[in-house]
């Protein structure tokens, strides 16, 4: 039995950040027992990491397509785990996997998903109340979940993971279930990005439609390299084919929370800001003084990036030696 | 056998509406002035995907399904003008546009069952109003059909659908047996513009209209109760950096970031 079930994921041999954030969110609800579903090969190690991260029980899945990340089998596994633990709250992440698995799980459990939530809490009757940005971030909704269980997915990085506590103990429970894989992966192509990973970068330099073409992104790359950062982009720049879509920051792209985010030639549409507004310091360079991005930036220059950027980089060069 | 493709398309507030014209009051969103609604952007991509399949396949038919309470006919007919064959409007007061996707899933699922011979459903990855990103997945679960999400390329082969999915750092190809549900993303490419002939043809098409009673739906258990809807609060003190010219401002920015120990 558990009060909350986290639909976890394993990345690079450890519980993913979304898993640890989900556990922290469940602990934040103040419930007694938190279980985690963690499909993946190295079950013993990942389970102990999840327990150190705040879980009381871990359902492991090793010998199943779910362990290889097949969505169909993951939905089956999640449904079985939900039935077995009887949790009232089921929480996942809005990750690549969560985008597919969580809505399906919710419908299988007879409800719908509170998707892409920025905060979760319980009201005084124990209903899960989810806060969700909607209309691309131009509005914010709070909904009380009526389903039992309540099913929600969390926007990445909206909750801090707990500090791992290696002295915590918990149960490890191998999960038995039937799976039926119909959508099969034939081929996966990883496009290894250059340099620092966008999601983890301390500095992100992003370009938008205002850059006017692919070449200026080389200057952004140079600036990012100077600061040990990564290059991001708006959807407009990706759609134009100037940079691969793996660079897209925003609602339907990546969520980044760097110390410094520099937006160049980006208007600041809410769907873009959804992916970067939790950056510690946001800097905007845009020639339109009325651009929305200046409402959200800590520092702004209303000017032409073609003039601003070279001088900024030159000065930086001097400062950084 | 004619391949029957259903595209789901939602009429939404134009997401390009300037923020100054966008207001949130009394737990509802509205726009000032006469800003017409649009077909959800990803759904235009879904129409494009369907038309590409139709062209490749030859013997195929594209039916567009839209669910709502009230439609701007010239807007919701755009998929027809692009080249779709039929339009089915699921129109009823109980299909009000809400944050809860339960009713829409029930209605569209019932309509697909009523059509009877559907091979593949193509949807957008998410609607730009409530950003739920789940109606197509709910339809797939309700019908018991396989699903492939966030496609940038969709092909129908012999009894299967093959989808190239966009990944955060790459792409993958998946395959599912028909009937199946597929969602598409903007990486599919710009949807075609309707040409004059398409626009004229669309004018002549009379949409089929089905009510909740026609679909045998008498209520679904709601998933959510709306507690509040408001404009998000932002609390940033913006410091605009100026100089003698743009280059000077650029230099000052670097100095200011150093001063603030951001660098
Ligand atoms: C459902 C949905 C999901 C979406 N998801 C995302 C997402 O994940 N990420 C995302 O980014 N977008 C997303 N979008 C698109 C978003 O709404 C905007 O259309 C997009 O972010 C605009 O990109 P942009 O700022 O580069 O372009 P624009 O809005 O065209 O802005 C370009 C800016 O460049 C400035 N500029 C031009 N020339 C110069 C110059 N020489 N110097 C300085 N500035 C200059 C202009 O003043 C302008 O402000 C989504 C939209 C929808 C409907
Ligand atoms: N009312 C509706 N009518 C037709 N299709 C819809 C409706 N709502 C959602 N959809 C489809 O489901 C996709 C995802 O929407 P959503 O789950 O609401 O974000 C959309 O891109 C549409 O293709």
XYZ file of C-alpha atoms in Angstrom, chain A residues 71 75 96 99-100 103-104 107-108 111-115 127 132 134-147 182-191 197 199 227 235 239 245-246 248 251-252 254 260 271 281 283 285 292 294-304 307-308 311-312 315-316 319-320, chain B residues 13 15 19 22 24 29 42 99 101 105 125-126 128-134 137-138 141 144-147 149-150 162 165-177 186-187 222-232 234 236-241 246-247 249-251 253-258 260 262-263:
152
model
C 5.854 3.062 -23.963
C 1.687 1.991 -19.503
C 9.624 12.419 -23.457
C 4.202 12.910 -22.431
C 3.101 9.599 -23.909
C -2.163 10.612 -20.368
C -2.693 6.994 -21.377
C -7.447 7.292 -19.116
C -6.829 3.661 -18.209
C -9.733 9.809 -15.350
C -7.689 12.428 -17.223
C -4.230 13.867 -16.597
C -3.455 17.189 -14.957
C -0.557 17.722 -17.340
C -8.093 16.316 -3.165
C -0.961 24.389 -14.513
C -2.351 27.173 -19.791
C -2.780 29.258 -22.949
C 0.923 28.867 -23.534
C 1.636 30.395 -20.129
C -0.597 33.444 -20.560
C -2.918 32.100 -17.885
C -2.569 29.860 -14.882
C -5.211 27.361 -13.824
C -5.715 25.509 -10.571
C -7.778 22.359 -10.858
C -8.950 19.949 -8.205
C -8.556 16.384 -9.470
C -11.755 14.386 -9.059
C -10.457 11.007 -10.194
C 1.962 -2.863 -30.349
C 3.859 0.288 -31.219
C 7.391 -0.957 -31.804
C 10.567 1.054 -32.044
C 12.406 0.152 -35.246
C 15.296 2.566 -35.094
C 16.562 5.326 -32.851
C 18.970 8.006 -34.021
C 20.714 10.120 -31.388
C 21.961 13.428 -32.699
C 23.988 19.680 -22.715
C 19.238 21.010 -20.095
C 30.949 31.177 -20.983
C 10.771 27.600 -32.224
C 11.186 25.916 -37.844
C 14.914 21.248 -33.216
C 16.934 19.736 -30.364
C 14.297 24.480 -29.012
C 6.634 24.781 -23.825
C 7.107 22.113 -26.477
C 13.362 21.958 -23.512
C 22.331 33.070 -17.021
C 5.409 29.570 -25.088
C 19.296 35.939 -14.536
C 19.195 38.995 -20.329
C 18.772 41.853 -26.588
C 7.440 41.196 -24.343
C 11.690 42.945 -21.577
C 8.827 42.352 -19.158
C 10.527 39.176 -17.997
C 14.210 40.020 -18.328
C 16.427 41.179 -15.473
C 18.663 43.102 -17.877
C 17.720 44.350 -21.308
C 19.190 46.204 -24.233
C 16.830 47.674 -26.789
C 19.195 47.506 -29.736
C 20.390 45.685 -32.832
C 25.995 46.010 -32.989
C 25.420 44.918 -29.399
C 30.973 44.752 -28.387
C 29.521 42.651 -25.558
C 34.229 43.365 -23.382
C 33.607 39.889 -21.970
C 36.875 40.702 -18.354
C 37.374 36.970 -18.504
C -8.279 31.407 -29.824
C -2.302 32.032 -29.963
C -1.058 40.003 -24.785
C -5.855 38.792 -23.969
C -8.549 36.492 -17.923
C -10.222 33.646 -21.024
C -0.643 21.420 -34.961
C -9.728 22.373 -19.255
C -10.628 16.740 -21.887
C -12.416 12.268 -25.761
C 0.323 17.027 -30.393
C -1.504 19.610 -28.289
C -2.782 25.801 -27.900
C -5.514 26.812 -25.457
C -5.502 24.375 -22.546
C -2.192 22.746 -23.567
C -3.496 19.388 -22.386
C -1.611 17.249 -24.906
C -3.790 14.239 -24.163
C -3.959 9.528 -26.236
C -7.333 9.335 -24.510
C -7.008 4.229 -24.971
C -7.993 0.293 -27.575
C -5.833 1.356 -30.531
C -2.043 1.736 -30.560
C -0.640 5.245 -30.681
C 3.139 10.580 -30.688
C 5.005 13.698 -31.824
C 5.190 4.128 -39.625
C 9.056 10.701 -33.893
C 10.861 13.798 -32.724
C 13.071 13.102 -29.684
C 14.714 15.761 -27.496
C 18.075 14.807 -29.029
C 17.344 12.985 -32.244
C 14.532 10.974 -33.736
C 13.199 7.454 -33.872
C 11.035 5.398 -36.172
C 8.158 3.409 -34.721
C 5.585 1.200 -36.336
C 2.087 0.190 -35.239
C -0.602 -1.982 -36.759
C 5.575 21.323 -36.064
C 8.727 19.540 -37.268
C -15.506 14.903 -15.022
C -11.816 14.649 -14.182
C -11.353 18.153 -12.800
C -13.072 21.000 -11.102
C -11.677 24.408 -11.979
C -10.612 26.144 -8.772
C -9.176 29.290 -10.300
C -7.929 30.748 -13.541
C -5.823 33.883 -13.509
C -3.017 35.762 -15.175
C 0.322 34.588 -13.848
C 5.564 38.151 -12.757
C 10.934 40.966 -12.359
C 12.583 44.346 -11.985
C 13.943 45.007 -15.450
C 17.012 47.173 -15.788
C 17.403 48.545 -19.310
C 21.010 49.179 -20.226
C 24.235 49.916 -29.263
C 27.870 48.823 -29.060
C 25.324 49.357 -24.358
C 26.791 45.939 -25.162
C 30.027 46.785 -23.351
C 26.041 44.981 -20.200
C 29.189 42.906 -19.792
C 30.442 45.211 -17.036
C 27.080 45.193 -15.290
C 26.895 41.370 -15.343
C 30.371 41.237 -13.838
C 26.346 41.622 -10.280
C 26.528 36.855 -12.830
C 29.801 36.264 -14.695
